[in-house]
PDB file of C-alpha atoms in Angstrom:
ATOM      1  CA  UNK P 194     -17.727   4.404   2.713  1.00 64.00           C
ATOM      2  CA  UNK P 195     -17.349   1.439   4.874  1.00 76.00           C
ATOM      3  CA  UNK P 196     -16.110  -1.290   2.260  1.00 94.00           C
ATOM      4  CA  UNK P 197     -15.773  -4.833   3.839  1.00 96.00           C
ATOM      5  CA  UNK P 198     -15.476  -4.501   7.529  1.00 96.00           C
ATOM      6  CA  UNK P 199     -13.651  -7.358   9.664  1.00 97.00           C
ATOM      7  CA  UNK P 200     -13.730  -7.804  13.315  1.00 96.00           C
ATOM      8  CA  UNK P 201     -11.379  -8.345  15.220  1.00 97.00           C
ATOM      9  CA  UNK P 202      -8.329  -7.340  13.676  1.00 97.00           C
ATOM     10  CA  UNK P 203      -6.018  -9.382  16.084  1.00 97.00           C
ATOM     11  CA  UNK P 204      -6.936 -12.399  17.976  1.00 97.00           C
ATOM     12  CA  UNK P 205      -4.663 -14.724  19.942  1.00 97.00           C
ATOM     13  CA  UNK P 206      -6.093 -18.265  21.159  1.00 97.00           C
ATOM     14  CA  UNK P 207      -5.111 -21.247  23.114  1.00 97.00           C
ATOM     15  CA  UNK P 208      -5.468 -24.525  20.826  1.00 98.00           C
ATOM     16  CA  UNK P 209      -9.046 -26.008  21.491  1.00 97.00           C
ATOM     17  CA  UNK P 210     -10.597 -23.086  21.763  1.00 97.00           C
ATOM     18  CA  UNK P 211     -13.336 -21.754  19.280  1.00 97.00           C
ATOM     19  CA  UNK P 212     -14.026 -18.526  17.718  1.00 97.00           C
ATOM     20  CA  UNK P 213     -15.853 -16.775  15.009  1.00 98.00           C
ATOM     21  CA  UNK P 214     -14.170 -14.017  12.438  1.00 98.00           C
ATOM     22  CA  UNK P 215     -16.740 -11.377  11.662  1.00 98.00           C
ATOM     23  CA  UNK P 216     -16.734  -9.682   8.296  1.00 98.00           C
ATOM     24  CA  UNK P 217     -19.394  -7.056   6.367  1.00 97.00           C
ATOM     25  CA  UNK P 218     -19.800  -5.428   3.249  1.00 97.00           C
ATOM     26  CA  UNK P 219     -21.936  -2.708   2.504  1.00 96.00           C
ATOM     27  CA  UNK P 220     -21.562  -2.346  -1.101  1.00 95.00           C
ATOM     28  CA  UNK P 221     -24.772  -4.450  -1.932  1.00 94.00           C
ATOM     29  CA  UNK P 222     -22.480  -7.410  -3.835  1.00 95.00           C
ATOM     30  CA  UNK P 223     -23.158 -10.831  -4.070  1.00 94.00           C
ATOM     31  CA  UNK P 224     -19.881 -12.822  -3.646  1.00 95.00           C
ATOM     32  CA  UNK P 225     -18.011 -12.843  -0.929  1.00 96.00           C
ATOM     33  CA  UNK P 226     -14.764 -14.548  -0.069  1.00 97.00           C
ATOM     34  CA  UNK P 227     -12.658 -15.719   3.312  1.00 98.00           C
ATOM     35  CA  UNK P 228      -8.738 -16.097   2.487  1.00 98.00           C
ATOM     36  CA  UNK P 229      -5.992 -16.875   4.683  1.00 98.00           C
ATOM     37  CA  UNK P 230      -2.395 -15.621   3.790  1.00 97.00           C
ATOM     38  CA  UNK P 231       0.901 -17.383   5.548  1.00 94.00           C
ATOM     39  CA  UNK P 232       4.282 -15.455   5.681  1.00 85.00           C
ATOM     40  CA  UNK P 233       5.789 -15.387   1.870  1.00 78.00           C
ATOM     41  CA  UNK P 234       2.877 -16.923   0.520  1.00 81.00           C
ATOM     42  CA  UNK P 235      -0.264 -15.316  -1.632  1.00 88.00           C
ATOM     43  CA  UNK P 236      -3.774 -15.851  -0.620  1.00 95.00           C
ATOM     44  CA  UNK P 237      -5.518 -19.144  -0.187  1.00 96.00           C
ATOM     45  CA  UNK P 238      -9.096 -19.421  -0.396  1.00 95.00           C
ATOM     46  CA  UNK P 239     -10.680 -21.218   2.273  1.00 97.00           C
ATOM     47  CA  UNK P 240     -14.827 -20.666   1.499  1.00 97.00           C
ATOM     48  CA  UNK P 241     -17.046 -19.038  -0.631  1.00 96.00           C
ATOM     49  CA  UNK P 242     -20.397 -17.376  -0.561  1.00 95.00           C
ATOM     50  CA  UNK P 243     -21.467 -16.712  -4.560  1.00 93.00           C
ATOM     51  CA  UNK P 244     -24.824 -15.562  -3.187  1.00 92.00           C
ATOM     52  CA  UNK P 245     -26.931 -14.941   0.189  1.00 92.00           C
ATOM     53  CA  UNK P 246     -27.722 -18.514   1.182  1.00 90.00           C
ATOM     54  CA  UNK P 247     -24.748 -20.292  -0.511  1.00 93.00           C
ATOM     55  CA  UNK P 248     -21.820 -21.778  -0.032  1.00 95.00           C
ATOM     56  CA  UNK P 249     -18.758 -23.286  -1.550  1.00 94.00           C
ATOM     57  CA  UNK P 250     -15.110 -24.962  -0.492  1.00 95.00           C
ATOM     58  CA  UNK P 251     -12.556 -23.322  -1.576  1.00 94.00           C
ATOM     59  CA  UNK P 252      -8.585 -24.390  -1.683  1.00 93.00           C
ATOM     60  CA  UNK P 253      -8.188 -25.140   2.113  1.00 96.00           C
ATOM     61  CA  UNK P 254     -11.408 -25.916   3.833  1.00 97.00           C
ATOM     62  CA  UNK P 255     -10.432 -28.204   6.188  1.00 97.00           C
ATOM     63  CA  UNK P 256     -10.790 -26.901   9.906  1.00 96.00           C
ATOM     64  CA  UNK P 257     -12.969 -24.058   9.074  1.00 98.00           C
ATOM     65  CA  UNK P 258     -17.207 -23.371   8.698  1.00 97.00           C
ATOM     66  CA  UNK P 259     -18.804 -20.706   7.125  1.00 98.00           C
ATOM     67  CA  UNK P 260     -22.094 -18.667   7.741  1.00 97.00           C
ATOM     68  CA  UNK P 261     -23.430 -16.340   5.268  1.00 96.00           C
ATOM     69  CA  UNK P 262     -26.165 -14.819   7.478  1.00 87.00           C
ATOM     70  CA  UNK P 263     -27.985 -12.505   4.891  1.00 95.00           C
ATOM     71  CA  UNK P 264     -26.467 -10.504   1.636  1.00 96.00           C
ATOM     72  CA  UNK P 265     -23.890  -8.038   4.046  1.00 97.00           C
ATOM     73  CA  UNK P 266     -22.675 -10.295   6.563  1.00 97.00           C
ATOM     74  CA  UNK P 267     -20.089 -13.724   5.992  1.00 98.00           C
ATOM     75  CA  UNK P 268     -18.695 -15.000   8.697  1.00 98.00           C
ATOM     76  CA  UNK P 269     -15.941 -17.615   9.814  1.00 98.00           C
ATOM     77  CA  UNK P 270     -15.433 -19.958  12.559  1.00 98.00           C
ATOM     78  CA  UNK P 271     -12.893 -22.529  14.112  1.00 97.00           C
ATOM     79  CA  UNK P 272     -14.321 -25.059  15.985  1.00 93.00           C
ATOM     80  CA  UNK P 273     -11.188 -25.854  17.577  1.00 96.00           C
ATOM     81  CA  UNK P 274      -8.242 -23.961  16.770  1.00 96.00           C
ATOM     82  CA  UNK P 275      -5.347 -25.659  15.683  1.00 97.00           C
ATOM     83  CA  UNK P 276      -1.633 -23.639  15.820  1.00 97.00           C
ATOM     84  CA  UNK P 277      -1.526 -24.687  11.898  1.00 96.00           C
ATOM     85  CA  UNK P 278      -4.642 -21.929  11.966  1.00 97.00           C
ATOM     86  CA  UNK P 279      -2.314 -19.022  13.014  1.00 97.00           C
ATOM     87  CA  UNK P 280      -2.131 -16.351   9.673  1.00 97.00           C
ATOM     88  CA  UNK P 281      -3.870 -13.263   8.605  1.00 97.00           C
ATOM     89  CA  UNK P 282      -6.625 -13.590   7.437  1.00 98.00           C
ATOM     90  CA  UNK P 283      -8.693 -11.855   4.863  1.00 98.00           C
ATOM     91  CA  UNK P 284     -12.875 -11.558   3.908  1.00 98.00           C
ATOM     92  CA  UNK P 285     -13.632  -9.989   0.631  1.00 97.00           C
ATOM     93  CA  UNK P 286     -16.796  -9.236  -1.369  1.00 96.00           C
ATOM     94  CA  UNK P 287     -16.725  -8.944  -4.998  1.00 95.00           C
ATOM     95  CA  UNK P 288     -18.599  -6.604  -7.571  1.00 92.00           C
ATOM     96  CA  UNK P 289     -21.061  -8.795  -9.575  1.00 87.00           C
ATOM     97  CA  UNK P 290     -21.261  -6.651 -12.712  1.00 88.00           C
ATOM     98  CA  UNK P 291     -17.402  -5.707 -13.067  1.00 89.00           C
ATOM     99  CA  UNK P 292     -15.429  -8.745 -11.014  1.00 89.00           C
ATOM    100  CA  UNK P 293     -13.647  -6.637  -8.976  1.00 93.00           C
ATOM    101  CA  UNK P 294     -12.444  -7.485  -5.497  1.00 95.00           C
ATOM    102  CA  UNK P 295     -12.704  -5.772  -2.741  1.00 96.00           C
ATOM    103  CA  UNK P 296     -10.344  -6.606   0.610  1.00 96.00           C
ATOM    104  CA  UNK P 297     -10.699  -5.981   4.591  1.00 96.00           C
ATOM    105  CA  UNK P 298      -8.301  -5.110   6.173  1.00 95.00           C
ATOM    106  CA  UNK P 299      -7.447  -8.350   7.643  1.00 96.00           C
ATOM    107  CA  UNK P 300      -7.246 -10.305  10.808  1.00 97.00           C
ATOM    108  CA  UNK P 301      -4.392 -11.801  12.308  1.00 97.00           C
ATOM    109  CA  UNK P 302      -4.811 -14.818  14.385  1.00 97.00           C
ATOM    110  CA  UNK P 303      -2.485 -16.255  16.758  1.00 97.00           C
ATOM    111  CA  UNK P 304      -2.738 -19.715  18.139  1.00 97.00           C
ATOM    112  CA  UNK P 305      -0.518 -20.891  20.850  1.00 96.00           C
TER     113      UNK P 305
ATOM    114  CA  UNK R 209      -7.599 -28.165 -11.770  1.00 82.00           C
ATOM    115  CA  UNK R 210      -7.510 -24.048 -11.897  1.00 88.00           C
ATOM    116  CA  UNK R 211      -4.222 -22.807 -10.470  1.00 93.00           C
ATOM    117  CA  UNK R 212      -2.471 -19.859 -10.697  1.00 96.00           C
ATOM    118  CA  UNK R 213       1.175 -19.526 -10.569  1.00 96.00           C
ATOM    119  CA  UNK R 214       3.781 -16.323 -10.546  1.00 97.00           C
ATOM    120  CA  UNK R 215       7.442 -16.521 -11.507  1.00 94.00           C
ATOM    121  CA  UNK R 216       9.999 -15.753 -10.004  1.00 93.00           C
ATOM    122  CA  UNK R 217       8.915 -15.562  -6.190  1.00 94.00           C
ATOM    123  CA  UNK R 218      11.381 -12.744  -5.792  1.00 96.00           C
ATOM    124  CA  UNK R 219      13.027 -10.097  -7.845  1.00 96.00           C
ATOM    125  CA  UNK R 220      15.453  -7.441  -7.276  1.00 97.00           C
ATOM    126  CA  UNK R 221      16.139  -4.749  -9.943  1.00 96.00           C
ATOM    127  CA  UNK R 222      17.514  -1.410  -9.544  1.00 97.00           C
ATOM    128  CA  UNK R 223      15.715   2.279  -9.718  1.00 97.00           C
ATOM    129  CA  UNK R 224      15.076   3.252 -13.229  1.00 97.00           C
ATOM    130  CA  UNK R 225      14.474   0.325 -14.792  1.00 96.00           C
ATOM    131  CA  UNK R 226      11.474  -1.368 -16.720  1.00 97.00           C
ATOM    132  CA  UNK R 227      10.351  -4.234 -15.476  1.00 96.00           C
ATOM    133  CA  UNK R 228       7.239  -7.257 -15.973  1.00 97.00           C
ATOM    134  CA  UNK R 229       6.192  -9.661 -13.767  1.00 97.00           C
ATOM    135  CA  UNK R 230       4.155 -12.719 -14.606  1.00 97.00           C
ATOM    136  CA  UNK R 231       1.115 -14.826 -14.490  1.00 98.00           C
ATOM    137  CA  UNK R 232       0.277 -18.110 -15.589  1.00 98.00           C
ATOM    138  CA  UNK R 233      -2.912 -19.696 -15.173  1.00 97.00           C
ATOM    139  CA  UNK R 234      -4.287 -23.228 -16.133  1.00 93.00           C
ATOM    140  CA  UNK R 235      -7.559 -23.293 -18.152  1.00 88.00           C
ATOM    141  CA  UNK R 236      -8.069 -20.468 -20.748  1.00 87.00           C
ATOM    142  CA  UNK R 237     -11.446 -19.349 -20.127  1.00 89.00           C
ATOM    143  CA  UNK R 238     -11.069 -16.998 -17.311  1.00 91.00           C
ATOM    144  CA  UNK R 239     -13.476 -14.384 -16.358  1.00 90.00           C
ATOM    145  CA  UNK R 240     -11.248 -11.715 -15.408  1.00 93.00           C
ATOM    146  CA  UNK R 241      -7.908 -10.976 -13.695  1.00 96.00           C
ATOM    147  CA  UNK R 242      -7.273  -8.561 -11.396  1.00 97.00           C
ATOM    148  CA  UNK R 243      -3.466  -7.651  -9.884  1.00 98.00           C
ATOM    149  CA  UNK R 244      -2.881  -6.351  -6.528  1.00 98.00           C
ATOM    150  CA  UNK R 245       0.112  -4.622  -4.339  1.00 97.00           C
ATOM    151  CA  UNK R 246       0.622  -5.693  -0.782  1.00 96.00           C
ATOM    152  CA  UNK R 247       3.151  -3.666   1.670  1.00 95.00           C
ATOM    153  CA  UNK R 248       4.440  -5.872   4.564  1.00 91.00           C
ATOM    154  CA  UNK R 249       2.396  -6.387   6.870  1.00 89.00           C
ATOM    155  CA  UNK R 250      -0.609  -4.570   5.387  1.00 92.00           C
ATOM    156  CA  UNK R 251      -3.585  -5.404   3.127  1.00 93.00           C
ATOM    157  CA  UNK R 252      -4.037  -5.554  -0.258  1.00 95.00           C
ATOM    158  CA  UNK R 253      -4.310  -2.575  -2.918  1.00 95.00           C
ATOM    159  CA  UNK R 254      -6.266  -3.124  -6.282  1.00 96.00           C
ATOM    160  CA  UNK R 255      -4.118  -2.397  -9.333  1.00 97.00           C
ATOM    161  CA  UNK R 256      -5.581  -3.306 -12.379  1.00 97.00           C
ATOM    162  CA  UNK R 257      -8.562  -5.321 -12.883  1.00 97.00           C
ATOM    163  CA  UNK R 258      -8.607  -7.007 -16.675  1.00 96.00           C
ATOM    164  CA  UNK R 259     -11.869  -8.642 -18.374  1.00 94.00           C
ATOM    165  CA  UNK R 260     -11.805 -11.577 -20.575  1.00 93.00           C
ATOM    166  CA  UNK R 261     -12.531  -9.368 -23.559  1.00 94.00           C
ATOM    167  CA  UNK R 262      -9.928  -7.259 -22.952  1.00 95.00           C
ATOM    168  CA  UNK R 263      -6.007  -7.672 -23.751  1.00 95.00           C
ATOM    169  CA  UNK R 264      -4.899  -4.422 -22.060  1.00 96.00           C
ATOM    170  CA  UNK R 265      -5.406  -2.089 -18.942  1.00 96.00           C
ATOM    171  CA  UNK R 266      -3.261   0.686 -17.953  1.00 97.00           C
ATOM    172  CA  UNK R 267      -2.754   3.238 -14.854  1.00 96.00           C
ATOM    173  CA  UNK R 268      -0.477   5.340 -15.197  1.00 97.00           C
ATOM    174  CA  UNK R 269       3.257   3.354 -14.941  1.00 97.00           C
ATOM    175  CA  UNK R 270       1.479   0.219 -14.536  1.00 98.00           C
ATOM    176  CA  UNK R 271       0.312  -1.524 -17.738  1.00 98.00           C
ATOM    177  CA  UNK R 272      -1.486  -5.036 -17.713  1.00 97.00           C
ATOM    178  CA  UNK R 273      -1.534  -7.569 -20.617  1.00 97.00           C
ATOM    179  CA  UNK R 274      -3.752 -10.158 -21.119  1.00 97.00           C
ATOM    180  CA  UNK R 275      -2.972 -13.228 -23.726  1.00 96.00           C
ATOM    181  CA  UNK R 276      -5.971 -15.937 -22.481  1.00 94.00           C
ATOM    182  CA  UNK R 277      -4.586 -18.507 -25.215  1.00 93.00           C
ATOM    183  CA  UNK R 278      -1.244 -18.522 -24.034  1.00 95.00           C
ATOM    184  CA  UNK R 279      -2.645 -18.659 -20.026  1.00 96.00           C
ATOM    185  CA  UNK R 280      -0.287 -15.547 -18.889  1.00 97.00           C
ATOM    186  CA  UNK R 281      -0.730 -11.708 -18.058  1.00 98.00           C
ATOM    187  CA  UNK R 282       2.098  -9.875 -17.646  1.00 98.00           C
ATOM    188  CA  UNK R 283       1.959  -6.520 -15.312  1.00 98.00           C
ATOM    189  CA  UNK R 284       4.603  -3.907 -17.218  1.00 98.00           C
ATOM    190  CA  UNK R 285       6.055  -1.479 -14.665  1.00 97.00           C
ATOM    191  CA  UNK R 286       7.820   1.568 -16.034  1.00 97.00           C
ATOM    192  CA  UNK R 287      10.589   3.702 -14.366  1.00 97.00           C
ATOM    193  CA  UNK R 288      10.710   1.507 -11.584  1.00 97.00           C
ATOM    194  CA  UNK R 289      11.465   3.338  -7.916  1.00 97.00           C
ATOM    195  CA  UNK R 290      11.982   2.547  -4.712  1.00 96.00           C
ATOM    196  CA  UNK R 291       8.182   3.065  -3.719  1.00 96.00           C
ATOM    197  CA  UNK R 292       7.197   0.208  -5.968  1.00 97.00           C
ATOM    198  CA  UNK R 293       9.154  -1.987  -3.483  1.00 97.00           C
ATOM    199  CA  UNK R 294       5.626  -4.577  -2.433  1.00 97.00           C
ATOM    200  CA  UNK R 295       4.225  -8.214  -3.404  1.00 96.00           C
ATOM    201  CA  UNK R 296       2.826  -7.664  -6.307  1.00 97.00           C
ATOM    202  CA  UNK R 297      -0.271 -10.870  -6.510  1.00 97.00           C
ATOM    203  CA  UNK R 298      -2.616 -11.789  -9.227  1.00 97.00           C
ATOM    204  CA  UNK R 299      -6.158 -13.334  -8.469  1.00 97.00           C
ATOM    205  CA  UNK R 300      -7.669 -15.307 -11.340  1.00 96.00           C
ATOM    206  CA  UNK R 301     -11.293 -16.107 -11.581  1.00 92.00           C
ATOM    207  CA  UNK R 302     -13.000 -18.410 -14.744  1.00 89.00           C
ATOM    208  CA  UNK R 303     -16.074 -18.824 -16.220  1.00 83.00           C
ATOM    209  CA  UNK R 304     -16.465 -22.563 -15.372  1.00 78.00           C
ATOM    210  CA  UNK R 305     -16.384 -21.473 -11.661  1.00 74.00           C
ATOM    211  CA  UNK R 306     -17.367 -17.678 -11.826  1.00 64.00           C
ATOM    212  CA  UNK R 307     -17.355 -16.791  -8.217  1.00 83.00           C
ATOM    213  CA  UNK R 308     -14.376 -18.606  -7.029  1.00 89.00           C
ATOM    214  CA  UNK R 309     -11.174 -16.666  -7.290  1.00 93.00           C
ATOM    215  CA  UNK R 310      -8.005 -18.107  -6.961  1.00 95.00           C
ATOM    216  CA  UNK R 311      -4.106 -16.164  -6.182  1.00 96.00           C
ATOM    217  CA  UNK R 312      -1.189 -16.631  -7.188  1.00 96.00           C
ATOM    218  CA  UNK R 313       1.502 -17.158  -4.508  1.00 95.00           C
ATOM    219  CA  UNK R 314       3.006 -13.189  -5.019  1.00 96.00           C
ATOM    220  CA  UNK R 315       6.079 -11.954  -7.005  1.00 97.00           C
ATOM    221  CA  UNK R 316       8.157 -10.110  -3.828  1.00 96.00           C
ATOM    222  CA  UNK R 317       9.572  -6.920  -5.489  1.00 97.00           C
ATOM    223  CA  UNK R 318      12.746  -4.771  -4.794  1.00 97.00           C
ATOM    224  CA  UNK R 319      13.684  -1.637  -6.220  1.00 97.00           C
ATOM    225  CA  UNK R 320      17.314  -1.067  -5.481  1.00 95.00           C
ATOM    226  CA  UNK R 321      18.128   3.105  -5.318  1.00 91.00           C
TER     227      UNK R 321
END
């Protein structure tokens, strides 16, 4: 089994320049999640997708869109990437009938 | 506002012992909690996963407490060894706001041999 699938797993961009994190599920749940995780620090959530066609701000929002193209597939995108943007970051879909998270494998993003 | 914290950031303790780390949340009614383990550099590894009806879960050395009235859960780990040695993070998610999910910032473990 799959799980939650990101693409890519590293990325390095100039500042200015845009681009889209990629991440599927294929365990049919509802939620899904994008965090973003700094050295020595937990996860912050930066948006939320409680359903296919919704979504939500999370902690850190600012910089960032979301698409949640059907029920598998939530993906994230920088307009214009900042160096404050540079961190691992992590997509997630969650079990609607037990809670449970489930984690990619995350992607780290450099910007110079 | 929801938050989640953990105390202390980092702790070092040596092979053998028993040890808890902590979790405090604001706002009682959660809908679950769910601790993780993160190696450097790597993702993150489900632990335990605790509903709002329940005040314990256990996997084998890892026990995980639940007192909602108090805002805390406590994750007991017995016989500590060296391959315990991760961040250990709790993610807390509440009723008011069931699909958001919120971590704490990560309790960095050592296990001294």
């Amino acid at each position: 089994n799959a799980g939650v699938t990101q693409t890519p797993k590293f990325q390095v961009l100039k500042t200015g320049q845009s681009m889209t994190l990629q991440c599927a599920q294929d365990m049919n749940h509802n939620s899904m999640y994008w965090y973003r995780q700094d050295p020595g620090m937990g996860l912050r959530l930066i948006y939320y997708s409680a359903s296919e066609g919704t979504t939500d701000k999370g902690e850190v929002p600012n910089g960032y869109n979301v698409s949640r193209l059907n029920k598998r597939e939530f993906s994230l995108r920088l307009e214009s990437a900042a160096p404050s943007q540079t961190s691992v970051y992590f997509c997630a879909s969650r079990n609607s009938n037990t809670g449970e998270l489930f984690f990619g494998e995350g992607s780290r993003l450099t910007v110079l | 506002k929801q938050e989640v914290t953990q105390i202390p950031a980092a702790l070092s303790v040596p092979e053998g012992e028993n040890l808890v780390l902590n979790c405090s949340f604001t706002d009682s009614a959660i809908y679950n909690l769910q601790w993780f383990r993160q190696d450097p550099g790597k993702g993150l590894t489900s632990l335990l996963l605790i509903q709002s009806s329940q005040r314990e879960q256990t996997s084998g050395r890892l026990n995980a407490s639940l007192d909602k009235s108090s805002g805390r859960s406590t994750l007991y780990i017995a016989a500590s060894q060296p391959g315990d040695s991760a961040t250990y993070l709790c993610a807390v998610g509440w009723y008011s706001s069931a699909s958001k999910i919120i971590f704490g910032s990560g309790t960095r473990l050592s296990i001294r041999p």
